Coordinates of C-alpha atoms and ligand atoms in Angstrom, one line a residue:
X1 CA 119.8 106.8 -62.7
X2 CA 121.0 104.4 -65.1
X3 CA 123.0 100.6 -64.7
X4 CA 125.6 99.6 -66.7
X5 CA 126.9 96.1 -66.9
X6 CA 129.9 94.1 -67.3
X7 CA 129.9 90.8 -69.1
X8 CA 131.3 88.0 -67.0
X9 CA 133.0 85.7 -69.3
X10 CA 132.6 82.6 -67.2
X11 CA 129.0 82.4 -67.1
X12 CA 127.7 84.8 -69.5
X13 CA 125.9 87.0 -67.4
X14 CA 125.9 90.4 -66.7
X15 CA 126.9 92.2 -63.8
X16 CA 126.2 95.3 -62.9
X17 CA 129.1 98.2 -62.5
X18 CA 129.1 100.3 -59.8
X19 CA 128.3 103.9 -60.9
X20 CA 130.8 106.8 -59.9
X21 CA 128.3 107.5 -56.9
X22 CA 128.4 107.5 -53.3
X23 CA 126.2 105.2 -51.7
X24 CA 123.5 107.2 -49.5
X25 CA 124.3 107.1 -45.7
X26 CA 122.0 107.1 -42.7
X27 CA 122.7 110.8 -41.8
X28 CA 122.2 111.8 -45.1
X29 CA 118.4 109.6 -44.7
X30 CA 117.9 111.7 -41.5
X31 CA 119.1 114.9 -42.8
X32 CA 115.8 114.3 -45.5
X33 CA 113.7 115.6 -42.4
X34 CA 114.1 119.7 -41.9
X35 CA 112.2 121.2 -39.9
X36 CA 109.4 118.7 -39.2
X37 CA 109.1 118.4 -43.1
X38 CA 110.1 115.5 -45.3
X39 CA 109.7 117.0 -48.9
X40 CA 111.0 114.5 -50.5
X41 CA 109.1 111.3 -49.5
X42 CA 112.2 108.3 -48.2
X43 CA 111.5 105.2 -50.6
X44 CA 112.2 101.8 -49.4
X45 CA 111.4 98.3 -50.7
X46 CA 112.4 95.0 -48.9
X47 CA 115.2 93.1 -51.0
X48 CA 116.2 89.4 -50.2
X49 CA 118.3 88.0 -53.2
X50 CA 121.5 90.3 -55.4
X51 CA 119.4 90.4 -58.5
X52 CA 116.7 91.8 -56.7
X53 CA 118.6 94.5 -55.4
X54 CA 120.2 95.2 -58.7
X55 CA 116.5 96.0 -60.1
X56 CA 115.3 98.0 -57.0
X57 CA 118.4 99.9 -56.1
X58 CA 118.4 102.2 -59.0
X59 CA 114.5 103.8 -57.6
X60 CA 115.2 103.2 -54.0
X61 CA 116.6 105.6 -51.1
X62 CA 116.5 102.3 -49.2
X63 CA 116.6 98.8 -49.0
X64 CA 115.6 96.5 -45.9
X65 CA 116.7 92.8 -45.9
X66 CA 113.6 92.1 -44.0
X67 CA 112.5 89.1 -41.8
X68 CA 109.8 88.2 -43.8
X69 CA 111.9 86.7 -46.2
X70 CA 111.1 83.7 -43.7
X71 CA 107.7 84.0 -45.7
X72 CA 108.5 85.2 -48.4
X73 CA 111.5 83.4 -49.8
X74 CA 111.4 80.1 -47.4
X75 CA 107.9 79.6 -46.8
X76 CA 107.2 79.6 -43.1
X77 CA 104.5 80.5 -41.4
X78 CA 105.8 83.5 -40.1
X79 CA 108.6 85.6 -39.2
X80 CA 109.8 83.6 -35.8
X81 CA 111.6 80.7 -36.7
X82 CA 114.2 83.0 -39.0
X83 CA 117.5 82.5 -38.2
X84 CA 120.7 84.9 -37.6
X85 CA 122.6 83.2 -39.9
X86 CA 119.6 83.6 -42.8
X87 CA 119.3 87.1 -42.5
X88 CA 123.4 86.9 -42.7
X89 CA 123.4 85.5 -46.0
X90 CA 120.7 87.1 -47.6
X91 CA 121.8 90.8 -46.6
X92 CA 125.5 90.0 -47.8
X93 CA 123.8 89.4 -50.8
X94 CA 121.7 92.4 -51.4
X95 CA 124.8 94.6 -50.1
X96 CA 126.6 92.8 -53.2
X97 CA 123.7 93.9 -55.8
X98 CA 123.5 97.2 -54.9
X99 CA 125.7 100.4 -54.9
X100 CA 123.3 103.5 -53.9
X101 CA 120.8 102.9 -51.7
X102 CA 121.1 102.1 -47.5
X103 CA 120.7 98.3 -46.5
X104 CA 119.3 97.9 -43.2
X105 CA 119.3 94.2 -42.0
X106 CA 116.4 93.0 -39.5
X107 CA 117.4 91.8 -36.6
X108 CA 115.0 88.2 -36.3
X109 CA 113.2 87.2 -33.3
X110 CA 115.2 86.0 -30.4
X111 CA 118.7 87.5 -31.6
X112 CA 118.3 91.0 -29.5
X113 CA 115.4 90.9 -27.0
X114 CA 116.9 89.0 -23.8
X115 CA 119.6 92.2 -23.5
X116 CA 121.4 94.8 -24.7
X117 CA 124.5 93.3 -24.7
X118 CA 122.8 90.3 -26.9
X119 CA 121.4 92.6 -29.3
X120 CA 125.4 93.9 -29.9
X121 CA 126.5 90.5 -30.4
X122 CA 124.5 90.1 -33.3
X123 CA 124.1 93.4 -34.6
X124 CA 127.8 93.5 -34.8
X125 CA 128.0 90.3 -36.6
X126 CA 125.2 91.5 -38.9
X127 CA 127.3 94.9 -39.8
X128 CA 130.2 92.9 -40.1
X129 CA 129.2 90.1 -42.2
X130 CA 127.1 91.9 -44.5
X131 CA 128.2 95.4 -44.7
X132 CA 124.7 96.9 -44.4
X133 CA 124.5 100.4 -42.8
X134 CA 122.5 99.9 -39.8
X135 CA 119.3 96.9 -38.4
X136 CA 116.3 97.1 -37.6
X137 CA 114.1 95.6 -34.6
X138 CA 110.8 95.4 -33.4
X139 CA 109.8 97.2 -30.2
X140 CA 109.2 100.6 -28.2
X141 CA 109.3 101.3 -24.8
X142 CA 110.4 98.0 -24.2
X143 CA 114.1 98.1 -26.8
X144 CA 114.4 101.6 -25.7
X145 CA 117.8 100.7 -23.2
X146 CA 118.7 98.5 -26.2
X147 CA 118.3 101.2 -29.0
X148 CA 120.6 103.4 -26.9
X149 CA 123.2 100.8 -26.2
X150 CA 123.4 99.9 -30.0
X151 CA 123.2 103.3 -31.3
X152 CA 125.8 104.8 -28.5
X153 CA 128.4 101.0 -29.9
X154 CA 127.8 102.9 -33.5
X155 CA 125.0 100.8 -35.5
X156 CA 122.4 102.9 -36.4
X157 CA 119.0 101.5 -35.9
X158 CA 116.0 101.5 -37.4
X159 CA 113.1 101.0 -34.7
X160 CA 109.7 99.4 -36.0
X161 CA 106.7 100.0 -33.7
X162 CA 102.9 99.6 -34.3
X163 CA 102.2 96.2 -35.8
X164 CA 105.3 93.6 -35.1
X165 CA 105.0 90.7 -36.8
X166 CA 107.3 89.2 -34.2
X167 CA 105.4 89.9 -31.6
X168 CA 102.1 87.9 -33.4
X169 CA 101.7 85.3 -30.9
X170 CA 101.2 88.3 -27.9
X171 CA 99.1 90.7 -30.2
X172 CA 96.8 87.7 -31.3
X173 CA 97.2 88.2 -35.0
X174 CA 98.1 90.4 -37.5
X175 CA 95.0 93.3 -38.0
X176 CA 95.3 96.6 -37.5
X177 CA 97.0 98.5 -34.3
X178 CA 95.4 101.8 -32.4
X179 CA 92.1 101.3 -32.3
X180 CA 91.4 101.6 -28.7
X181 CA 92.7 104.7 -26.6
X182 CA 94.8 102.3 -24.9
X183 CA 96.8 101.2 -28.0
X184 CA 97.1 104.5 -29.5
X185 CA 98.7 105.5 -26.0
X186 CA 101.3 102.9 -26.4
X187 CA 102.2 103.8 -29.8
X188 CA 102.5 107.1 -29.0
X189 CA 104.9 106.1 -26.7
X190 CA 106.2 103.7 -28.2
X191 CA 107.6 106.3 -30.9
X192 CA 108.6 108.8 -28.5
X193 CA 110.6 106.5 -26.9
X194 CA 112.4 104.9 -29.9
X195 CA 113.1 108.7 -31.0
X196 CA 114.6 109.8 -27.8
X197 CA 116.9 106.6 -27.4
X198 CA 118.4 107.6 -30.9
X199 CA 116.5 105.7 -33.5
X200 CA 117.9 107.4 -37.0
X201 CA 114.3 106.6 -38.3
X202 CA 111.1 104.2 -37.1
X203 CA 108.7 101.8 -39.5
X204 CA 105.3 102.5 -38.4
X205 CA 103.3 99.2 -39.4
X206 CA 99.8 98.3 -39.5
X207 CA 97.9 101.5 -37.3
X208 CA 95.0 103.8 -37.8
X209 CA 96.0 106.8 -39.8
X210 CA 95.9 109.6 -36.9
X211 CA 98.6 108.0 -35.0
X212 CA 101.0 107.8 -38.0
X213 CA 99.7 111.6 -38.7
X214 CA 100.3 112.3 -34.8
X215 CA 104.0 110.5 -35.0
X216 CA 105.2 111.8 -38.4
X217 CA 104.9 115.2 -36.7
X218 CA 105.7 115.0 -33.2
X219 CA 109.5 113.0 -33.8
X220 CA 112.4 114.6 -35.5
X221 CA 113.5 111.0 -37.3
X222 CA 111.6 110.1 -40.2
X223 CA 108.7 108.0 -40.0
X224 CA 108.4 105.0 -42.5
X225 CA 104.8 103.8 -43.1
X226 CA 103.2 100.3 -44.1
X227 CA 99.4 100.1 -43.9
X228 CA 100.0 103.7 -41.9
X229 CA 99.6 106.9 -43.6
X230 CA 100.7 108.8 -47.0
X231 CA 101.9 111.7 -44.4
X232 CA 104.5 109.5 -43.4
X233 CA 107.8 110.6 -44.1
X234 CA 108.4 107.4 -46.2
X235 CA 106.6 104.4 -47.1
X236 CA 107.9 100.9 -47.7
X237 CA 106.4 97.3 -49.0
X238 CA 107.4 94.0 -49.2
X239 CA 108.4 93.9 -52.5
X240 CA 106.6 90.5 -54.0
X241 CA 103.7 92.1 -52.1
X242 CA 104.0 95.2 -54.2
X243 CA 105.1 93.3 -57.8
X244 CA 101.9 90.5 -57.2
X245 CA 103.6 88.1 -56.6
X246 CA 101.0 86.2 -54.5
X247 CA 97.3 85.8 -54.4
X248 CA 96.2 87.5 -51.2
X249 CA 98.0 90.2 -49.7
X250 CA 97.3 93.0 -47.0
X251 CA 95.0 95.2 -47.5
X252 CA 97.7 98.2 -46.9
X253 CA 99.0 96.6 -50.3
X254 CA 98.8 98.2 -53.5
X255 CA 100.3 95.3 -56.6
X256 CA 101.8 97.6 -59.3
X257 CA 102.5 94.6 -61.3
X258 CA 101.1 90.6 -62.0
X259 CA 104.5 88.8 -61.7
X260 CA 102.9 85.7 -60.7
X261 CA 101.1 85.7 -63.7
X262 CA 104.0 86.5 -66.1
X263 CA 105.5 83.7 -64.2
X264 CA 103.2 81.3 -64.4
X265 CA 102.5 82.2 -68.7
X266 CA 106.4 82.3 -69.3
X267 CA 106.5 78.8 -67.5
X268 CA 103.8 77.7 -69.4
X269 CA 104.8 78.8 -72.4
X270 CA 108.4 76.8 -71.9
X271 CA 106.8 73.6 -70.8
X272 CA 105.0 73.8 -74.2
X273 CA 108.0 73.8 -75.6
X274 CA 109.8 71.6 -74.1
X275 CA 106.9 69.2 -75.1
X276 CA 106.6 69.7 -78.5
X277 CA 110.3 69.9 -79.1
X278 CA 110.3 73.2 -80.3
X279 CA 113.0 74.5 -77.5
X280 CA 115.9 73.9 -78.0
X281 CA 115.7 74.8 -81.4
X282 CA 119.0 75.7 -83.6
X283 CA 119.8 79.1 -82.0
X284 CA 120.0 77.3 -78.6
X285 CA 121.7 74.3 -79.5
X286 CA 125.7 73.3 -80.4
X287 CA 127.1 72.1 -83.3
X288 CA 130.7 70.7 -83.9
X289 CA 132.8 72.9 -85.7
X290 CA 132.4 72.1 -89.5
Ligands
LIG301 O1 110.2 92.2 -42.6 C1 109.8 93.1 -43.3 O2 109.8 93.0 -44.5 C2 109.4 94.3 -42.6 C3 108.7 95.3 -43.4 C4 107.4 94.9 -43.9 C5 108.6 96.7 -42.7 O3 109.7 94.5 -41.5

């Protein structure tokens, strides 16, 4: 799949044109599973910003606006103080840069847990202020009457289950989920019950590998792994995670790239520059008209 780009005058930039394609749909992600079987393995990267999803849309089945841009791009401490109106913006934005893949939008913490009826109010304002194709939550048993009542409004959903970042505070930190019978139970469960209520597809963070195995082939809907299993239907990262962007990540992380260093040389290279006056040199710089 290739981009092509159009130059706009004003700035000098280029944007991309959309491609004579149709954007993928969330039957179409759910139609990937026959049979049990996903043969063809559903990619999906988080996206935050419309240049971003330019680059990634072209290699992606899907892309999630996810909560951790509150990390990621505004450096809190963790995914609970992100706001409705952030995850607004920033999936409007990655809807703009892309023209293929699905955008789901998270849902942040506090804007769909006290009902169903709350979680329409702003996953309606999400669909309609960003034209993404469906959200995503946290939760199992517990958003099942809520999955159902968004899902029956038309807004697909995508659950999450296992490890919840927004749920931090109750699980007492962020390590790995299922190692007790207890907690493989819930999971279990979890998924069934996200599945039945009409899920389209679940995110299965943070768990031993068995339960991921056990999931991806007891549900219909696709399962989308992170620190889960390679058996998954799926598998997605955070994408400065996966391009190394910072120093420590998960160990569920694998950095296919060293974008903080290529950061950090180009920078240095440009404050040299600057410095010794060698940028901006004569190709950079204008002169009146002789
Ligand atoms: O917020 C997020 O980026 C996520 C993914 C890591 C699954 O929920």
């Amino acid at each position: 799949m290739s981009t092509t780009f159009q130059l706009d005058t004003a700035t000098s930039r280029a944007n991309p044109t959309p491609q004579p394609m149709k954007r993928l749909t969330v039957p179409a992600i759910q139609r990937r599973k026959v049979e049990g079987v996903t043969a063809d393995p559903l990619v999906m990267l988080t996206a935050y910003t419309a240049r971003q999803a330019q680059l990634l849309d072209p290699h992606c089945d899907l892309l999630l606006v996810g909560d951790s841009l509150g990390q990621v791009i505004y450096g809190l401490p963790s995914t609970l103080p992100v706001t409705l109106d952030m995850m607004v913006a920033h999936g409007a934005a990655v809807v703009r840069g892309s023209y293929h893949s699905v955008v789901i939008v998270d849902m942040p913490f506090g804007s769909y847990e006290a009902s169903p009826q709350a979680a329409f109010t702003s996953a309606s304002r999400i669909m309609a202020e960003t034209g993404a194709a469906g959200v995503k939550l946290e939760g199992g048993v517990a958003m099942a009457e809520t999955i159902a009542f968004l899902t029956q409004r038309g807004i697909p959903v995508m659950a999450h289950i296992g490890l919840t970042p927004q749920a931090v505070n109750a699980l007492g930190g962020y390590a790995a989920r299922g190692r007790s019978e207890a907690e493989e139970a819930k999971i279990i469960a979890d998924g069934k019950a996200v599945a039945q209520a009409g899920a389209f597809a679940v995110v299965i963070e943070g768990v031993v590998e068995p339960i991921a195995v056990a999931l991806t082939q007891a549900l219909s809907i696709p399962t989308i792994g992170i620190g889960a299993s390679a058996q998954c239907d799926g598998q997605v990262l955070v994408t400065e995670d996966m391009l190394g962007m910072f120093e420590r990540t998960p160990r569920f992380v694998k950095r296919y790239g060293d974008i903080a260093g290529m950061i950090s040389a180009t920078a240095a290279a440009y404050a040299g520059e600057v410095r010794d006056r060698s940028f901006p040199s004569a190709e950079q710089t204008y002169q009146p008209k002789a």
